[in-house]
CSV table of C-alpha atoms in Angstrom, one decimal:
chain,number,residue,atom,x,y,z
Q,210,UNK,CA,0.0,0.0,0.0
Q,211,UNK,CA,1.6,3.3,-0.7
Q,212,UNK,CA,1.2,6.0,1.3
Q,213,UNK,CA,1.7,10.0,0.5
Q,214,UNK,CA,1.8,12.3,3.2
Q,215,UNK,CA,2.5,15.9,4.3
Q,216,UNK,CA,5.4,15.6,7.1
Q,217,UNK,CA,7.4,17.9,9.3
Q,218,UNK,CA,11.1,16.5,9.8
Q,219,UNK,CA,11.8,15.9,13.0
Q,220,UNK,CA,15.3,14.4,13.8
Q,221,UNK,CA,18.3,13.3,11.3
Q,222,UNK,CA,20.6,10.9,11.7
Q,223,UNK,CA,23.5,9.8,9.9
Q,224,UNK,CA,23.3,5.7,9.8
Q,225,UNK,CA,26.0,5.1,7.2
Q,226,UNK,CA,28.2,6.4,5.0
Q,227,UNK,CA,25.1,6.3,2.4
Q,228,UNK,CA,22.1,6.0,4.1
Q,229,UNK,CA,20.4,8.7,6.7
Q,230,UNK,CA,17.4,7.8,9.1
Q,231,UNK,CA,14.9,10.7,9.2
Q,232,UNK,CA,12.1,10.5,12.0
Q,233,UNK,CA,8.8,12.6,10.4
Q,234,UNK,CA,5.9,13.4,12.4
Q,235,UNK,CA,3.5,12.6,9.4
Q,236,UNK,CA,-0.6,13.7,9.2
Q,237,UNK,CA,-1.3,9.9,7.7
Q,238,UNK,CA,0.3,8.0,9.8
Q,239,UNK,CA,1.6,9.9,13.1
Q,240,UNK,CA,5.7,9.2,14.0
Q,241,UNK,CA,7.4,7.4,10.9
Q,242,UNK,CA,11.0,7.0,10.2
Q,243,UNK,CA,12.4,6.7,7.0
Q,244,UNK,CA,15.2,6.1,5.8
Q,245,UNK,CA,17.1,8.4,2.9
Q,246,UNK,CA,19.8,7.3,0.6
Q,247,UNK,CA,22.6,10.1,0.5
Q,248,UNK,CA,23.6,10.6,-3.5
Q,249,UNK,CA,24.5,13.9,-5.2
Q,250,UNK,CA,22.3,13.4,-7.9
Q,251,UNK,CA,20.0,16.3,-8.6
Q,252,UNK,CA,17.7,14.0,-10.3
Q,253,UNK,CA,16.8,12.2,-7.6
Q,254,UNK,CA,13.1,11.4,-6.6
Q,255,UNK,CA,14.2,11.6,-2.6
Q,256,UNK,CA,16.7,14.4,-2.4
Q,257,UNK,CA,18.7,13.6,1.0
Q,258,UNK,CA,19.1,17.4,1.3
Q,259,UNK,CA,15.6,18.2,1.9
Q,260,UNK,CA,15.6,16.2,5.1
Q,261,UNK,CA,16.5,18.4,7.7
Q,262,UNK,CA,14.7,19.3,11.4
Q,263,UNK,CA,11.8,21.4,11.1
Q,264,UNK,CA,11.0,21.1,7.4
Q,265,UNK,CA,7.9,20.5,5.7
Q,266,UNK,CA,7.1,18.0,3.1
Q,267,UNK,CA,5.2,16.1,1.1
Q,268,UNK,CA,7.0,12.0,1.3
Q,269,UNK,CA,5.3,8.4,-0.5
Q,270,UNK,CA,6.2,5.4,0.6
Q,271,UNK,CA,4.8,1.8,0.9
Q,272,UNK,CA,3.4,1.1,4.3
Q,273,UNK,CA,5.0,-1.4,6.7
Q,274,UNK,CA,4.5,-3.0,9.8
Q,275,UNK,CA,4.3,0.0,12.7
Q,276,UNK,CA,7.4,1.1,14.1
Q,277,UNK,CA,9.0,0.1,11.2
Q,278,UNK,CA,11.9,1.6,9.1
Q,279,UNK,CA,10.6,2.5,5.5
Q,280,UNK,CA,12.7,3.5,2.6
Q,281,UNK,CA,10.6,6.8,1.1
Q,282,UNK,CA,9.8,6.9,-2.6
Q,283,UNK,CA,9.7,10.6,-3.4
Q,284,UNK,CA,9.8,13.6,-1.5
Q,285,UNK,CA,9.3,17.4,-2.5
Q,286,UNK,CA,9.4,20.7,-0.2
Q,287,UNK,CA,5.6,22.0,0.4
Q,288,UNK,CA,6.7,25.0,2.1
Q,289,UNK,CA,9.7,27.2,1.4
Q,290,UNK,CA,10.7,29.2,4.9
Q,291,UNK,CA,11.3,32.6,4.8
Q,292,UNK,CA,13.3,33.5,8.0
Q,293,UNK,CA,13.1,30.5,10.2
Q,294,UNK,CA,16.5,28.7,8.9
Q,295,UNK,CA,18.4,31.8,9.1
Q,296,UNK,CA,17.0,33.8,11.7
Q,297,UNK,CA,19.5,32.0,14.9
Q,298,UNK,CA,16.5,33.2,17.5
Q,299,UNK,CA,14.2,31.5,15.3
Q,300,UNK,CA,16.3,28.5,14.4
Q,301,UNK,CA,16.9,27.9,18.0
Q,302,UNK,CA,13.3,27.3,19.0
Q,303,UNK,CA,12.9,25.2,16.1
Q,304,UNK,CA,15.5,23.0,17.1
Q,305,UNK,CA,14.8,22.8,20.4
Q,306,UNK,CA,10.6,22.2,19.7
Q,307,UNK,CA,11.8,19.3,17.0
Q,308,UNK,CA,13.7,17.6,19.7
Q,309,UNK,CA,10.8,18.3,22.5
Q,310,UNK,CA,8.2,16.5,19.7
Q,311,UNK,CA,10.2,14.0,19.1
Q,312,UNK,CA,10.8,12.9,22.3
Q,313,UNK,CA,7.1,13.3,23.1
Q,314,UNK,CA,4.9,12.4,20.6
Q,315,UNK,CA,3.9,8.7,20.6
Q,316,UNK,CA,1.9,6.7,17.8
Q,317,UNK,CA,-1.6,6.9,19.8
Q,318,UNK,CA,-1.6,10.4,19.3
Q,319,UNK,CA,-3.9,11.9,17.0
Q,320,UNK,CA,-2.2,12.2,13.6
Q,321,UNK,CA,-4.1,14.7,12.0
Q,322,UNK,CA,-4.9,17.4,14.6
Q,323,UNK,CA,-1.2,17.1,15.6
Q,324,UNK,CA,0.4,17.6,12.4
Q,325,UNK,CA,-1.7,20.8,11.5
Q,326,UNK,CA,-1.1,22.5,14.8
Q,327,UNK,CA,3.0,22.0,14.2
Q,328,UNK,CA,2.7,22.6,11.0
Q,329,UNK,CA,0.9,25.6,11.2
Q,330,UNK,CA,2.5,26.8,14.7
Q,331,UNK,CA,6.4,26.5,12.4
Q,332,UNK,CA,4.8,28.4,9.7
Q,333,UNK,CA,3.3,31.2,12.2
Q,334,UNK,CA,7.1,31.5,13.7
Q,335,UNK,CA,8.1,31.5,10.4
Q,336,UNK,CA,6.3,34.7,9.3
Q,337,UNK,CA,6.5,36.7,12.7
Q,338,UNK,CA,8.3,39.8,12.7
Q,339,UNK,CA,8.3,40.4,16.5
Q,340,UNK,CA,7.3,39.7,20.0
Q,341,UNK,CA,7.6,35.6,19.5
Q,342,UNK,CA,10.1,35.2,22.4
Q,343,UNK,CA,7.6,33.2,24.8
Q,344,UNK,CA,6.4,30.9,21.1
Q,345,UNK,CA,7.8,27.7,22.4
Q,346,UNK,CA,6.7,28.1,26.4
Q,347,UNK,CA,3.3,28.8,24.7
Q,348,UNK,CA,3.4,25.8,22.0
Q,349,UNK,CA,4.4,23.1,24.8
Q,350,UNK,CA,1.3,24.5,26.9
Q,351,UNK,CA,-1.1,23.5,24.3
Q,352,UNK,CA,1.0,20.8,23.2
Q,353,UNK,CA,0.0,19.2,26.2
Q,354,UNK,CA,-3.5,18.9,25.1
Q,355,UNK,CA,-2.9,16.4,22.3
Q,356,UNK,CA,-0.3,14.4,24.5
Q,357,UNK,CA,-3.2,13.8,26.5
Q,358,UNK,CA,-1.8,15.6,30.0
Q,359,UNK,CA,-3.1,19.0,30.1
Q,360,UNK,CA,-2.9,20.3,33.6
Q,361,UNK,CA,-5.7,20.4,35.9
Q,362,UNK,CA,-6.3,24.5,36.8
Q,363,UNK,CA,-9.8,24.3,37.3
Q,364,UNK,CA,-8.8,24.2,41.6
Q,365,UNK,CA,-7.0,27.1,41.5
Q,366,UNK,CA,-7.1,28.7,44.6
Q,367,UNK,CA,-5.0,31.2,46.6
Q,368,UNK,CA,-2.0,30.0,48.8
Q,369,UNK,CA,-2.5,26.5,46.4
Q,370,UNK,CA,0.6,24.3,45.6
Q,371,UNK,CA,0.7,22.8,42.0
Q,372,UNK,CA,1.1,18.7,42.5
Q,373,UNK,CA,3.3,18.5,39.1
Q,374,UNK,CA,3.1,14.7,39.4
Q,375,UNK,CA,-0.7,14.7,39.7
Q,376,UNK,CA,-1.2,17.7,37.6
Q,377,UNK,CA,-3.6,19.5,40.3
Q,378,UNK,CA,-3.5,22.4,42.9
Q,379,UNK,CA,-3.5,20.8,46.1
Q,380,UNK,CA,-3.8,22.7,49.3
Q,381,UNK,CA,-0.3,22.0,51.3
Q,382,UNK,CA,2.9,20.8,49.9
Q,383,UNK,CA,3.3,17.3,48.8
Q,384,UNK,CA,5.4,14.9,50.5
Q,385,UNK,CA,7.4,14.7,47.0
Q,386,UNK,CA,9.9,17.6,45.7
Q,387,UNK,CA,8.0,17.5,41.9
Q,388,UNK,CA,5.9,20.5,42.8
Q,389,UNK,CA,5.4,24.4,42.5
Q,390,UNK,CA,5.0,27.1,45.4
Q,391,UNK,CA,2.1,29.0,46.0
Q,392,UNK,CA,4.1,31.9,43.9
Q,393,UNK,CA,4.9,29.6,40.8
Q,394,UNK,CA,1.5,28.1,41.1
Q,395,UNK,CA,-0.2,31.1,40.7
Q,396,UNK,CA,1.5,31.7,36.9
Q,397,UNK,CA,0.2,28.9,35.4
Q,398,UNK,CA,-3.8,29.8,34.6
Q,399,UNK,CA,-2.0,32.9,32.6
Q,400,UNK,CA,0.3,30.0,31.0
Q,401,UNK,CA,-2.8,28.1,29.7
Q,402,UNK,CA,-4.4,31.4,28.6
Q,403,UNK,CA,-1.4,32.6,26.1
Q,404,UNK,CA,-1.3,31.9,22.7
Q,405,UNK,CA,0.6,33.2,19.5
Q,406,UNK,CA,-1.6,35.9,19.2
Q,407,UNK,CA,-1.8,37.0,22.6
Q,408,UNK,CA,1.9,36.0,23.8
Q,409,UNK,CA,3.4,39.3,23.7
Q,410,UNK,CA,1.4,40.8,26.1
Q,411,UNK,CA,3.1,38.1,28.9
Q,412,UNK,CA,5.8,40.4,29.9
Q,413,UNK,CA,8.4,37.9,31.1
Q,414,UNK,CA,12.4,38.1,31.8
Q,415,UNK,CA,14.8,36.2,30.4
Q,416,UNK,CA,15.5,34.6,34.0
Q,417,UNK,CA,11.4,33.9,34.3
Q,418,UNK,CA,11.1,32.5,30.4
Q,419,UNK,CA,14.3,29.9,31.9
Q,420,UNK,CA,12.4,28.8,35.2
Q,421,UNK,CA,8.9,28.1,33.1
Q,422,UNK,CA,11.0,26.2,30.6
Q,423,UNK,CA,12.4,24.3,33.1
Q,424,UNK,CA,9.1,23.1,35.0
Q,425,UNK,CA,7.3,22.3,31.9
Q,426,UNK,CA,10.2,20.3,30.7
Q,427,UNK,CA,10.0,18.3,34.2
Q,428,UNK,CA,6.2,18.0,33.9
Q,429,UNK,CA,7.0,16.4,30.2
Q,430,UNK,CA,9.7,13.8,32.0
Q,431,UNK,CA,7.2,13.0,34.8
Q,432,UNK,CA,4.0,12.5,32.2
Q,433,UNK,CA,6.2,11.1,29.5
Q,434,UNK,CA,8.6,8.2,31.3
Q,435,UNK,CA,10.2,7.7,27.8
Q,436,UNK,CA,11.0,11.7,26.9
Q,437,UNK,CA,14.8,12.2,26.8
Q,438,UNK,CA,16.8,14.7,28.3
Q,439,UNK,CA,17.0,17.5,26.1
Q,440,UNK,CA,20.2,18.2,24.3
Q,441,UNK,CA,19.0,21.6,23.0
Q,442,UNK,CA,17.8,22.5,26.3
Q,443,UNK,CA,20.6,24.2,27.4
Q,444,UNK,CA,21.2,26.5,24.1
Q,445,UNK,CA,17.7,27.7,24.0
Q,446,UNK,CA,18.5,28.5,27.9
Q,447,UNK,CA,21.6,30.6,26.8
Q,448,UNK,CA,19.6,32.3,24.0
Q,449,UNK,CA,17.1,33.9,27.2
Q,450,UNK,CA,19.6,34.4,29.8
């Protein structure tokens, strides 16, 4: 059966001297890794240079059994970038989101719904002038919702801790260390309420930006036993500090 299907490249890897292993987050068929033959012909139907983190594309190949490696059959760019891959503010988030989806995303998420919100939150970054410095603390807010552990706010109260573990305000401290103080806690219903368009009205310093990015990558690791520590972590840190 062959499959075509828009994709967003997530990860590359060399494997050999000729062969790389792409991992796509595709809207037919959710994670998919393929892998790409390196050659120098311009000619060819899957052009090895196309296949780098953060692009979008449009890839065919014959379906396998799940999880499986797949050997793609052509592959074209369906949307040419116009500042992300040169823009290093830009670049940086992209990186670091790529990696943080990777990591994340797992087959039973929905396939569709996912790759149209990453697909059209790259493109959004890609056109924004200005005033996109809190984009990725607002993209793994709502990312949260198709991973399936959006936190609880709804028990929001005053002098509440936030039970990362449990994903709930809870009214004394836990016994565990995974949680937030009454003063961090207090942040997160205006996390949940920014979004692209309303992000740059979240005044935030580069020291505040780091300590968000830092809880919501623990709430990932504690919802997510599999999600790796994240080697782009630290330069997206840097970039805010």
């Amino acid at each position: 059966m062959l499959i075509s299907s828009r994709a967003i490249v997530l990860r590359v890897i060399k494997h050999t001297d000729d062969t790389l292993l792409a991992h796509l987050l595709t809207e037919e068929s959710g994670r998919q890794t393929v892998a790409v033959r390196i050659t120098r012909s311009r000619h060819a139907a899957v052009p090895h240079k196309l296949f780098r983190p953060a692009a979008l594309l449009q890839v065919m190949w014959n379906k396998g059994r799940e999880g499986s490696v797949v050997h793609p059959k052509a592959a074209q760019t369906i949307y040419n970038y116009m500042s992300l891959p040169y823009d290093p503010e830009k670049s940086a988030i992209a990186m670091f989101l790529c990696e943080a989806i990777d990591g994340g995303v797992r087959s039973e998420s929905d396939a569709r719904a996912l790759f149209r919100y990453v697909s059209g939150s790259f493109q959004w970054l890609d056109l924004a002038e200005m005033n996109f410095a809190n984009f990725h603390l607002a993209f793994l807010m709502r990312l949260t919702r198709f991973l399936g552990f959006t936190p609880n706010l709804s028990g929001y109260a005053p002098g509440c801790w936030f039970d990362l573990r449990s994903a709930n305000y809870v009214p004394t401290r836990p016994l565990h260390g995974d949680c937030l103080p009454p003063e961090e806690a207090a942040l997160l219903p205006m996390l949940q309420r920014m979004n692209f368009a309303n992000m740059h009205r979240f005044r935030m310093t580069g020291a505040q930006r780091s300590r968000i990015l830092q809880v919501l990558n623990l709430y990932y690791r504690l919802h997510l036993p599999s999600f790796p520590e994240l080697k782009t972590l630290d330069i997206l840190g840097q970039l805010y500090s």
